[in-house]
mmCIF file of C-alpha atoms in Angstrom:
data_model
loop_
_atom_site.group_PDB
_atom_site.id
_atom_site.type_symbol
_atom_site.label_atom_id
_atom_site.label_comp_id
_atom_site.label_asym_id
_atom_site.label_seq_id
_atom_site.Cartn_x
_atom_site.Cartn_y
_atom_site.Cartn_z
ATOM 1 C CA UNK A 210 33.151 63.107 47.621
ATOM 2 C CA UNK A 211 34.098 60.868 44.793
ATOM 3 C CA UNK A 212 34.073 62.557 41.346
ATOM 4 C CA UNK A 213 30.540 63.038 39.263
ATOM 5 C CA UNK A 214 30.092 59.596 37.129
ATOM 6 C CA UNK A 215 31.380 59.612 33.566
ATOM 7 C CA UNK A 216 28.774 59.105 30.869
ATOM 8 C CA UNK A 217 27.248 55.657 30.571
ATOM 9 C CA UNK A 218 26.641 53.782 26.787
ATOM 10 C CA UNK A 219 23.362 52.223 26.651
ATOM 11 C CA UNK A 220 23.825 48.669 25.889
ATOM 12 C CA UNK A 221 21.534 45.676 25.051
ATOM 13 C CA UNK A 222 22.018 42.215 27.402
ATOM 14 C CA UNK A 223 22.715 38.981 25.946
ATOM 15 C CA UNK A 224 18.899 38.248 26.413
ATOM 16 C CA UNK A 225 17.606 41.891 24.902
ATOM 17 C CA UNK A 226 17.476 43.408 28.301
ATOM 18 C CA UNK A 227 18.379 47.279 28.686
ATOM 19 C CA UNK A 228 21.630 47.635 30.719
ATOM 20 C CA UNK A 229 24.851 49.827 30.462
ATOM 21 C CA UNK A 230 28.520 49.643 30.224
ATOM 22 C CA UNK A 231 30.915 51.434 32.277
ATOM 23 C CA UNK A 232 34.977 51.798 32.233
ATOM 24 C CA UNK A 233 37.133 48.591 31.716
ATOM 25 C CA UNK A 234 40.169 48.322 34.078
ATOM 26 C CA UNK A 235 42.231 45.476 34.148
ATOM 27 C CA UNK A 236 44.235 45.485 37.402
ATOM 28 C CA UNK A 237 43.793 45.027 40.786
ATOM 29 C CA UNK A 238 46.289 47.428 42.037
ATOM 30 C CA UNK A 239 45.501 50.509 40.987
ATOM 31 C CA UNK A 240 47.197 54.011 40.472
ATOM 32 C CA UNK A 241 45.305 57.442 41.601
ATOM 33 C CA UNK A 242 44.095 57.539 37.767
ATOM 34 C CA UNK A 243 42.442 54.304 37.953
ATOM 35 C CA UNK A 244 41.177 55.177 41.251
ATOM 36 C CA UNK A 245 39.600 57.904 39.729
ATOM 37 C CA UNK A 246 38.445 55.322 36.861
ATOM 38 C CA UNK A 247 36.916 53.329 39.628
ATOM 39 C CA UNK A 248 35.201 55.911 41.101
ATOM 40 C CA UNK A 249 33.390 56.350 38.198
ATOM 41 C CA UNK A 250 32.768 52.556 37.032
ATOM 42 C CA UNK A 251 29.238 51.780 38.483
ATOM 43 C CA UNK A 252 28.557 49.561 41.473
ATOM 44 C CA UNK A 253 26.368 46.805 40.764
ATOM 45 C CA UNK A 254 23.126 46.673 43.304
ATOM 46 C CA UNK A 255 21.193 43.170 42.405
ATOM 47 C CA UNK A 256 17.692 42.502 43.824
ATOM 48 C CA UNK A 257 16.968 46.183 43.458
ATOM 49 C CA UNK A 258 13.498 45.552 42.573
ATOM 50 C CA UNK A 259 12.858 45.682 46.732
ATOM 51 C CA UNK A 260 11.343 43.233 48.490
ATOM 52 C CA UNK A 261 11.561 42.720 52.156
ATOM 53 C CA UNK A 262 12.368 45.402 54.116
ATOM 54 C CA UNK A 263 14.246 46.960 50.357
ATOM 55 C CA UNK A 264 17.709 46.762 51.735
ATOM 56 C CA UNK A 265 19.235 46.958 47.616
ATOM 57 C CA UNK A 266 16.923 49.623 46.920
ATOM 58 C CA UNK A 267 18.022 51.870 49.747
ATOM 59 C CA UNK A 268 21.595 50.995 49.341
ATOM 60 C CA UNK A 269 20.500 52.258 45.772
ATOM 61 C CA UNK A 270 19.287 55.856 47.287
ATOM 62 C CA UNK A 271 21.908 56.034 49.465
ATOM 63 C CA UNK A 272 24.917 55.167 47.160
ATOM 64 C CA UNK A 273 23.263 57.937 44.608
ATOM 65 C CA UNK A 274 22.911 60.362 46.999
ATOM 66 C CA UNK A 275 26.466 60.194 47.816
ATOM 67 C CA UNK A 276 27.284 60.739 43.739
ATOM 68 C CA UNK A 277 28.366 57.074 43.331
ATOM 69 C CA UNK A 278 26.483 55.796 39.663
ATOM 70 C CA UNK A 279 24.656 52.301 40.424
ATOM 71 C CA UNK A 280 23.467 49.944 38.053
ATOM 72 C CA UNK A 281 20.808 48.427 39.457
ATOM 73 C CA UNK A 282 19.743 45.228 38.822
ATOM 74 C CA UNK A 283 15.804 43.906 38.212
ATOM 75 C CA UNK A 284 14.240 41.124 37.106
ATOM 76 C CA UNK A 285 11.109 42.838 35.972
ATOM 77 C CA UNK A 286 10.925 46.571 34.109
ATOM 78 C CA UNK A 287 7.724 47.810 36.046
ATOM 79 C CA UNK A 288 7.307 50.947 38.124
ATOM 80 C CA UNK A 289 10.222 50.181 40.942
ATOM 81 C CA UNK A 290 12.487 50.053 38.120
ATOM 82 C CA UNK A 291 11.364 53.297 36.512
ATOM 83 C CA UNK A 292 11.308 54.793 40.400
ATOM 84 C CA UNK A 293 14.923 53.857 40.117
ATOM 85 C CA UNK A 294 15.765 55.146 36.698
ATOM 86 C CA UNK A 295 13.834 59.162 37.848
ATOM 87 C CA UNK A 296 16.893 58.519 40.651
ATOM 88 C CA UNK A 297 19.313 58.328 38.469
ATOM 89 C CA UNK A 298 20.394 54.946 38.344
ATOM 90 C CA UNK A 299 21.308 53.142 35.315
ATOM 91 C CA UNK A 300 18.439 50.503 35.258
ATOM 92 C CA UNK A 301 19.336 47.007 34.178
ATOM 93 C CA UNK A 302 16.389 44.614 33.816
ATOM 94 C CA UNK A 303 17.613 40.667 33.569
ATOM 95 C CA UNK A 304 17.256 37.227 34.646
ATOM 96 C CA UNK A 305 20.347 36.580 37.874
ATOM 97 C CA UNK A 306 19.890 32.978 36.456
ATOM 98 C CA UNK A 307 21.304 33.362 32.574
ATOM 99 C CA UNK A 308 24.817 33.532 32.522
ATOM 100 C CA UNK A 309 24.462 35.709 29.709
ATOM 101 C CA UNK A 310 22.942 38.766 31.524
ATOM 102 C CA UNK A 311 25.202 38.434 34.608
ATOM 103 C CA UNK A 312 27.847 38.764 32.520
ATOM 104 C CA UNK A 313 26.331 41.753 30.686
ATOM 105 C CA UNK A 314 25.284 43.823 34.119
ATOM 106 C CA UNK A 315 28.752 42.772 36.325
ATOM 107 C CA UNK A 316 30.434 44.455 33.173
ATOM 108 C CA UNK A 317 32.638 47.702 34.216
ATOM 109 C CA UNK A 318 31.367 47.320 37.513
ATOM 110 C CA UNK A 319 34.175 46.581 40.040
ATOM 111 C CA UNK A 320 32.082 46.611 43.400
ATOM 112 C CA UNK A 321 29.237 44.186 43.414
ATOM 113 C CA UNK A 322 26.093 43.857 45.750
ATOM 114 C CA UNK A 323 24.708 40.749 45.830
ATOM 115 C CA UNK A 324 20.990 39.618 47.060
ATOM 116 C CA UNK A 325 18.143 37.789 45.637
ATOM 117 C CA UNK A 326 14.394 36.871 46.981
ATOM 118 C CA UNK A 327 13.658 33.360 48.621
ATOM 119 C CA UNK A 328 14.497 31.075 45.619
ATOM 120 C CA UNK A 329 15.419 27.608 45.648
ATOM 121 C CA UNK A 330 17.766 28.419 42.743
ATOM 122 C CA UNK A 331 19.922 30.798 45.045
ATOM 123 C CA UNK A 332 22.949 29.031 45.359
ATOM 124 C CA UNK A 333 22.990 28.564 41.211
ATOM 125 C CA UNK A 334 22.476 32.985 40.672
ATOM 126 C CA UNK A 335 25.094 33.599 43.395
ATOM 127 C CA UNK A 336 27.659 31.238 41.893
ATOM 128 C CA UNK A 337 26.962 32.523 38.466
ATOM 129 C CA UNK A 338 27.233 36.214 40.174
ATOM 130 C CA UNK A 339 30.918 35.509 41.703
ATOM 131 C CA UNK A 340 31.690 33.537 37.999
ATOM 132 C CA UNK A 341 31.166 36.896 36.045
ATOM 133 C CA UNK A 342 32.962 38.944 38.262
ATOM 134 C CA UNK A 343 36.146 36.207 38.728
ATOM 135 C CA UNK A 344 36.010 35.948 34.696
ATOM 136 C CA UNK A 345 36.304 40.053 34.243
ATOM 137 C CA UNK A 346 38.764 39.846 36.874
ATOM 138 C CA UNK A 347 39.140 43.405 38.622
ATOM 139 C CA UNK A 348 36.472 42.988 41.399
ATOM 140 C CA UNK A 349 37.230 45.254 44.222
ATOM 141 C CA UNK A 350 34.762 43.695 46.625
ATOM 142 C CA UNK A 351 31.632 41.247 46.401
ATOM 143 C CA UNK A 352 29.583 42.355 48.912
ATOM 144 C CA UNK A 353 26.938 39.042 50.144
ATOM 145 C CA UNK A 354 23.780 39.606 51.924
ATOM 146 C CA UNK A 355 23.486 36.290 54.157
ATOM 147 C CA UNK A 356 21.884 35.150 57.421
ATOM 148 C CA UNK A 357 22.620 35.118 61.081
ATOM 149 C CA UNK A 358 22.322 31.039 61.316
ATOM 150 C CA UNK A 359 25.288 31.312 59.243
ATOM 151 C CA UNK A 360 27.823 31.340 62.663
ATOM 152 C CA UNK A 361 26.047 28.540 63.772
ATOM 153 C CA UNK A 362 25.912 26.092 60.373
ATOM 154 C CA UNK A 363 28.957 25.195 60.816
ATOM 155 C CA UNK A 364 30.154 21.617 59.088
ATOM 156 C CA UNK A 365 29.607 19.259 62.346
ATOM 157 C CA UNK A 366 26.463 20.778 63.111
ATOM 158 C CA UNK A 367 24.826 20.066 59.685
ATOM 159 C CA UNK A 368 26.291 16.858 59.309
ATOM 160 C CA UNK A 369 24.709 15.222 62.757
ATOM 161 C CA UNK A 370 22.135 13.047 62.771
ATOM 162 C CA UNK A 371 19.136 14.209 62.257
ATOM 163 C CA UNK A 372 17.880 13.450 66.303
ATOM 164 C CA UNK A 373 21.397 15.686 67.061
ATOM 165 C CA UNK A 374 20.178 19.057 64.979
ATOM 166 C CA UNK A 375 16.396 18.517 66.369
ATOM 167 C CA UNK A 376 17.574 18.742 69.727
ATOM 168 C CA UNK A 377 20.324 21.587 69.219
ATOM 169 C CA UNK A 378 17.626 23.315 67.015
ATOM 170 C CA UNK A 379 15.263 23.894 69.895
ATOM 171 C CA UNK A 380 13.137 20.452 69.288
ATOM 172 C CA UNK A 381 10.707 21.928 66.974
ATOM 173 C CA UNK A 382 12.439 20.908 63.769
ATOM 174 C CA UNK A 383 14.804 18.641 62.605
ATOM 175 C CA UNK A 384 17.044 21.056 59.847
ATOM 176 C CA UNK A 385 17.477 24.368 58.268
ATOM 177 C CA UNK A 386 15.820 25.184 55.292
ATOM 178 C CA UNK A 387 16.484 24.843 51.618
ATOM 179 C CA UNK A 388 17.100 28.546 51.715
ATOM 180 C CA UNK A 389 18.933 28.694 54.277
ATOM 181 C CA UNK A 390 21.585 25.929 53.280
ATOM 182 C CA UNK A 391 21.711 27.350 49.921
ATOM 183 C CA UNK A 392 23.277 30.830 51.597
ATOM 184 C CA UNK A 393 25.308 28.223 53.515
ATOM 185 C CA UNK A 394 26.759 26.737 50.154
ATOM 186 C CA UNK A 395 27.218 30.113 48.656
ATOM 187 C CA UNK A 396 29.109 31.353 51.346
ATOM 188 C CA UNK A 397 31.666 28.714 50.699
ATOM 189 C CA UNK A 398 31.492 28.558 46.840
ATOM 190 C CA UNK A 399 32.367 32.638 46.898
ATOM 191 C CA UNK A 400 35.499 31.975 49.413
ATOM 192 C CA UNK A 401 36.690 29.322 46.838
ATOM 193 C CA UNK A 402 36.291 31.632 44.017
ATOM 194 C CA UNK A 403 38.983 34.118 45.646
ATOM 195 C CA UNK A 404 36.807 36.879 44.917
ATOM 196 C CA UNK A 405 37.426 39.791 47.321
ATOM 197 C CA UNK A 406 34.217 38.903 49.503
ATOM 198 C CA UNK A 407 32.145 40.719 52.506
ATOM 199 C CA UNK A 408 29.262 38.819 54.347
ATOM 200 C CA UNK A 409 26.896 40.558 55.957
ATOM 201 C CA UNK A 410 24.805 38.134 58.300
ATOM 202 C CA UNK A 411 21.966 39.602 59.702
ATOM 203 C CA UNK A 412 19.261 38.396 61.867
ATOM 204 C CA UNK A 413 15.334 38.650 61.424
ATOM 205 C CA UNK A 414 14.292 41.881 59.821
ATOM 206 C CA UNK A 415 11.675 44.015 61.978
ATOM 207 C CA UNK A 416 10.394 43.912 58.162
ATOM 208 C CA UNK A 417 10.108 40.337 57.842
ATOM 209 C CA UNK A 418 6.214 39.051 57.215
ATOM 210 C CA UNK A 419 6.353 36.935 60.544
ATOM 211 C CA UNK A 420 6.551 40.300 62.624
ATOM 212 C CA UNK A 421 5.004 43.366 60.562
ATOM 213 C CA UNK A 422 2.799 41.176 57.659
ATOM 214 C CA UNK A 423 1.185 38.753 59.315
ATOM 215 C CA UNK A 424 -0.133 39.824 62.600
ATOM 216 C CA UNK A 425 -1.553 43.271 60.941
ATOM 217 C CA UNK A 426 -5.233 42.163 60.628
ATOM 218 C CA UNK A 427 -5.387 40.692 64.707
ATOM 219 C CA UNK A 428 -3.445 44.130 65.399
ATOM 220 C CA UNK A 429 -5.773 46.516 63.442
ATOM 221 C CA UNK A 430 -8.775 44.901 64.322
ATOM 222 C CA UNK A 431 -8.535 43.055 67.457
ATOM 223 C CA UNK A 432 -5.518 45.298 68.992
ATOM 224 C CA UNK A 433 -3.879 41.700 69.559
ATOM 225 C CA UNK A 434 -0.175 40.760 68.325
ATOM 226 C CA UNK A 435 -0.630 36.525 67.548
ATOM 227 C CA UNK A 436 2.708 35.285 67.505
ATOM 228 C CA UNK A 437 3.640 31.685 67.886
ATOM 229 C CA UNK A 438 6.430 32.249 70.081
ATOM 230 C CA UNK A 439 5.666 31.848 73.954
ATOM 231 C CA UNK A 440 8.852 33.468 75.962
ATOM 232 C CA UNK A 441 11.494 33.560 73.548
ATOM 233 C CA UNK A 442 13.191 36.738 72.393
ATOM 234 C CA UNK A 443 14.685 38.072 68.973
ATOM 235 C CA UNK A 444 16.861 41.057 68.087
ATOM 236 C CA UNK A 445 15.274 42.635 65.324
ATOM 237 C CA UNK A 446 17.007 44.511 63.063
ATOM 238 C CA UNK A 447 16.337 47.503 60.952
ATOM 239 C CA UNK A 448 16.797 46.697 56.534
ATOM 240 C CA UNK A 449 17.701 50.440 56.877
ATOM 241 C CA UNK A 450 20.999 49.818 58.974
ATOM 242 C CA UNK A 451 21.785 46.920 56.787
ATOM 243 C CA UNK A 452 21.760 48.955 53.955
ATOM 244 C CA UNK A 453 23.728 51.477 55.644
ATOM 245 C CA UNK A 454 26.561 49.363 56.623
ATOM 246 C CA UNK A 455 26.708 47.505 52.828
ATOM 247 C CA UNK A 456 26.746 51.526 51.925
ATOM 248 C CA UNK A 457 29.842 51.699 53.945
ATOM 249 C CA UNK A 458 31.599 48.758 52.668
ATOM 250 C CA UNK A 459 30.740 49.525 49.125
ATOM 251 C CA UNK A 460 32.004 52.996 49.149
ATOM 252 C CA UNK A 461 34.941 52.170 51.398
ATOM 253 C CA UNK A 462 35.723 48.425 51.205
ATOM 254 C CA UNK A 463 39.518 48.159 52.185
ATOM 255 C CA UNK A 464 38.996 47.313 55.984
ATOM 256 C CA UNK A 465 36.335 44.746 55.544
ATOM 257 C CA UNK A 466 37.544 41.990 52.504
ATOM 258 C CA UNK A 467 37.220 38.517 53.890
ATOM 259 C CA UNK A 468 35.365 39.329 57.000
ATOM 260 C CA UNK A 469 31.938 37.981 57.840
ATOM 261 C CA UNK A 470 29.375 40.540 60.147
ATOM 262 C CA UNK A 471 26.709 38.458 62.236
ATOM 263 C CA UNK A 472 24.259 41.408 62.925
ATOM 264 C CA UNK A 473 21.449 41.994 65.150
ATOM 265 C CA UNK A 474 19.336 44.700 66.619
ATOM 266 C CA UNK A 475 20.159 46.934 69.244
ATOM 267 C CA UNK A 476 17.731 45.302 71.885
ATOM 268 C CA UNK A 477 16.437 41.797 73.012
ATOM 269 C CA UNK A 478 12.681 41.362 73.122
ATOM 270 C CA UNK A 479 9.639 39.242 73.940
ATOM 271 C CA UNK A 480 7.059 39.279 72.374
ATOM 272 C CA UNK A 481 5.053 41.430 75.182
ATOM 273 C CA UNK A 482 7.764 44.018 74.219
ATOM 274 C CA UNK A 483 7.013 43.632 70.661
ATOM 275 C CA UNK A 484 3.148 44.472 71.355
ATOM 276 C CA UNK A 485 4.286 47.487 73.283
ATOM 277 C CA UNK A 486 6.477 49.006 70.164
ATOM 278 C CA UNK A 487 3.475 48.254 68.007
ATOM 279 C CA UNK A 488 0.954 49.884 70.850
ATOM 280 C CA UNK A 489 2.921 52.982 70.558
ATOM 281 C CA UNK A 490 3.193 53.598 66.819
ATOM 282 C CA UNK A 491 -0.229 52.511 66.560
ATOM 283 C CA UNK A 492 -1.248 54.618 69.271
ATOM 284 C CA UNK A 493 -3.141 51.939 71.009
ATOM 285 C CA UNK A 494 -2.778 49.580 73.743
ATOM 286 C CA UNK A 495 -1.708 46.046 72.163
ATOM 287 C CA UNK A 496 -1.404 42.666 74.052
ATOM 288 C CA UNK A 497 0.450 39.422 73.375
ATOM 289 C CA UNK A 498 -1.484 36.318 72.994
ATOM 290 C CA UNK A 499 0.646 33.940 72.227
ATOM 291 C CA UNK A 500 -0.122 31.101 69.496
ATOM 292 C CA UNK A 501 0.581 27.513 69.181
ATOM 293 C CA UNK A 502 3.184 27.260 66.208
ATOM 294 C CA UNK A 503 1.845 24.899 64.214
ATOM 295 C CA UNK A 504 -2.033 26.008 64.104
ATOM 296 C CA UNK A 505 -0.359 30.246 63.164
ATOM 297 C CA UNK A 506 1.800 28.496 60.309
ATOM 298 C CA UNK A 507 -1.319 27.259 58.766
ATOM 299 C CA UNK A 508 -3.229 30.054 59.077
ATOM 300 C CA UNK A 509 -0.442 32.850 58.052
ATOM 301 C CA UNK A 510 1.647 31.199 55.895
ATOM 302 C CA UNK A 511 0.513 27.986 53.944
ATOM 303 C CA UNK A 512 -2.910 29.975 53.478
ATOM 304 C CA UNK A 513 -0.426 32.538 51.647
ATOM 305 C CA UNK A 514 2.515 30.482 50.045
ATOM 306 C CA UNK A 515 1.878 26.666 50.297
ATOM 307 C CA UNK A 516 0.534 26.871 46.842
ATOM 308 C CA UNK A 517 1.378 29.450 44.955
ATOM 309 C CA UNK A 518 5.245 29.180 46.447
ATOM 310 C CA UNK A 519 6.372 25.952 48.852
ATOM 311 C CA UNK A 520 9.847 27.168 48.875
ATOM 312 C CA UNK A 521 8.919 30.372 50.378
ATOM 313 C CA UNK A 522 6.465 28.585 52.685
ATOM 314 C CA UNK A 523 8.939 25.982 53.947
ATOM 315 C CA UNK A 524 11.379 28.641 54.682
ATOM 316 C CA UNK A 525 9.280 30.792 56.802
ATOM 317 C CA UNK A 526 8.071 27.468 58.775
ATOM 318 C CA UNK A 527 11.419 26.538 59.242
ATOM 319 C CA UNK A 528 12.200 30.278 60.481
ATOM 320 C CA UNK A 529 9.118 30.449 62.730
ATOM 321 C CA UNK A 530 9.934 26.781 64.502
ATOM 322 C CA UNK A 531 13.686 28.366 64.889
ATOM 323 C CA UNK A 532 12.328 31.646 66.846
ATOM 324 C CA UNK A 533 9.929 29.464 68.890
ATOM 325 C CA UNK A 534 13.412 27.180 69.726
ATOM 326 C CA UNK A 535 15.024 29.691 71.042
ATOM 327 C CA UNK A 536 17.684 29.756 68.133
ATOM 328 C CA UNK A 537 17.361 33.752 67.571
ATOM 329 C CA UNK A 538 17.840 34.293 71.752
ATOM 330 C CA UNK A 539 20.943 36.690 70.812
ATOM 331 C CA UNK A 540 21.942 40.078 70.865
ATOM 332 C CA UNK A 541 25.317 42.141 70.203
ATOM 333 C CA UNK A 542 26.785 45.445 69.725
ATOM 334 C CA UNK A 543 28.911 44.795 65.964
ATOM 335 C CA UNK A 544 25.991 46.874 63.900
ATOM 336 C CA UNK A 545 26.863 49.862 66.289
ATOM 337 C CA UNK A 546 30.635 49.694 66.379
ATOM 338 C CA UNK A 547 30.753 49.248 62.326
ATOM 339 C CA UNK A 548 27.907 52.005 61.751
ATOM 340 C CA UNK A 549 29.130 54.435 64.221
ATOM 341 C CA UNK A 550 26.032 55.301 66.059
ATOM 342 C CA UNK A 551 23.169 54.007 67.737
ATOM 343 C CA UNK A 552 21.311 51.311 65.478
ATOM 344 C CA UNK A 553 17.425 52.169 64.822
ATOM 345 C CA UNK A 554 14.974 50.844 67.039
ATOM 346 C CA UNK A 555 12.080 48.828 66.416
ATOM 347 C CA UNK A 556 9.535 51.184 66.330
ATOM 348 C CA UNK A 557 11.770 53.223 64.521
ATOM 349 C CA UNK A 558 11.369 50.632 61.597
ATOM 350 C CA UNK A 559 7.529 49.893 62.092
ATOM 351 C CA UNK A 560 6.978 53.729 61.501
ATOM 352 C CA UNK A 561 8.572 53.401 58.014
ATOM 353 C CA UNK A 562 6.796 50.157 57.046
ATOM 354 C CA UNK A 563 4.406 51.025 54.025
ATOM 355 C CA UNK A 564 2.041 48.636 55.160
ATOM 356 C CA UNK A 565 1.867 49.716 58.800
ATOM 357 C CA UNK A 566 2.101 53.622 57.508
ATOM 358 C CA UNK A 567 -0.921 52.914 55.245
ATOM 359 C CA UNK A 568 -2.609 51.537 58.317
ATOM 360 C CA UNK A 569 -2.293 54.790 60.746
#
């Protein structure tokens, strides 16, 4: 067990935002006393707030629970951040796209989790992320939430012509989204920066909207799952096992700099299979009826985010087109190996959906 943190300093950000300092250390290699210093330096959790599935909030929970002090990072000082502060983490409430308060929250902190919510300014927070911590200079890993189509974006596939990506894409559309070629870009602007950096690429949360949001109202009062994607499977995988496994690599990050971990859930399902893990933590029969893609995008998702946010909207479209292309057809055991036990299950991660448990 690492030693209990040292006291924390209560600082004002650059932008009159609460946040902290910790310890300063100035070198990489390190002897047992800064070691010990490291130990008690804070780890920096962004995107804390929780969003879907809340993979930097239960990293939060988990990393505290372990005795590790967090600062966790929020853009808004509501009752998730207070939640967090009753936890015991040092609360830092600031804007990932000032310079300014990146600078302030990365400072003392030598491990770094990095996420943010569907923005089309991504690529701009995580480069100004990775220029705070190569500025202080004694990062000891920079931990990168990313996505599975990450293994296949690869520089000949994004610069084809436009026909050439439709048809490897499944047929249904003809590139990947703003979102996700702005994790594409920031994958490569953090291995330029020489920054000691972990991706973690994982596939389509059982918490994403598309398969635990969305078809609630159908399931609840028609006992119907209406998803727009005939035959084809996905590997759904638990935010809880994510945050596990950036737990691991944040606590005990030697064996895992420079590596990148494509992730998916333990098992490969249709969407009949999907109704059945939904039948049986409803505790009701559900059946499939499967949707023509374009018609369920207008109805679930521009109805929700065309107008109020088109970058969200164009990102889900994008994802739902991909799923119905077969693009997500994958499944491996890496999440098991690096956790050490069996990954969670789907209906494993429906049961601890707030929505769903509000619904039972």
């Amino acid at each position: 067990m690492p030693e209990a943190p040292a006291s924390q300093s209560s600082v004002t950000s650059p932008s009159g935002q609460v946040g902290s300092s910790g310890s300063d250390v100035n070198r990489f290699d390190l002897t047992r006393s800064e070691r010990n210093m490291t130990r008690q330096s804070p780890i920096l959790i962004t995107g804390a707030g929780g969003e879907v599935g809340s993979v930097s909030k239960t990293i939060v929970h988990m990393l505290l629970e372990k005795q590790y002090p967090v600062r966790a990072f929020v853009k808004r000082d509501d009752e998730r951040a207070e939640a967090l502060r009753k936890a015991g983490a040092d609360v830092f409430v600031g804007n990932l796209l000032d310079l300014a308060d990146v600078a302030a929250a990365v400072k003392g902190c030598r491990r770094i989790y990095f996420s943010m919510s569907l923005n089309p300014y991504y690529t701009d927070a995580s480069v100004l992320m990775a220029a705070a911590a190569q500025e202080q200079g004694d990062t000891e890993v920079f931990v990168n939430i990313s996505e599975y189509e990450q293994i296949y974006m690869t520089f000949d596939k994004m610069s084809a012509s436009r026909d050439s990506r439709r048809a490897w894409l499944g047929g249904l559309v003809g590139d990947w989204s703003r979102q996700q070629r702005a994790h594409w870009a920031s994958e490569r602007a953090l291995k330029w920066s020489g920054l000691p950096v972990v991706n973690v690429q994982a596939t389509m949360f059982v918490e994403n909207p598309i398969l635990s949001w969305f078809p609630l109202k159908q399931l609840l009062c028609a006992n119907e799952l209406h998803l727009p994607f005939g035959s084809q499977k996905v590997a759904p995988i638990a935010a809880y096992d994510v945050a596990e496994l950036c737990t691991k690599i944040l606590v005990d990050p030697s064996t895992h700099i420079s590596k990148s971990y494509a992730l998916t859930g333990p098992t490969l399902k249709d969407m009949h299979a999907v109704a059945e893990d939904f039948g049986a933590v409803l505790s009701r029969p559900i059946k499939y009826v499967p949707q023509d893609a374009d018609a369920w995008i207008e109805t679930y998702v521009n109805s929700v985010y065309a107008s109020r946010n088109p970058h969200v909207a164009s990102h889900i479209r994008t994802l739902v087109h991909l799923v119905a292309g077969g693009r997500y057809d994958v499944v491996d055991d890496q999440l098991e190996r690096l956790l050490g036990r069996t990954p969670k299950d789907m209906q494993w991660a429906l049961k601890q959906s707030p929505r769903i448990r509000e619904a039972l």
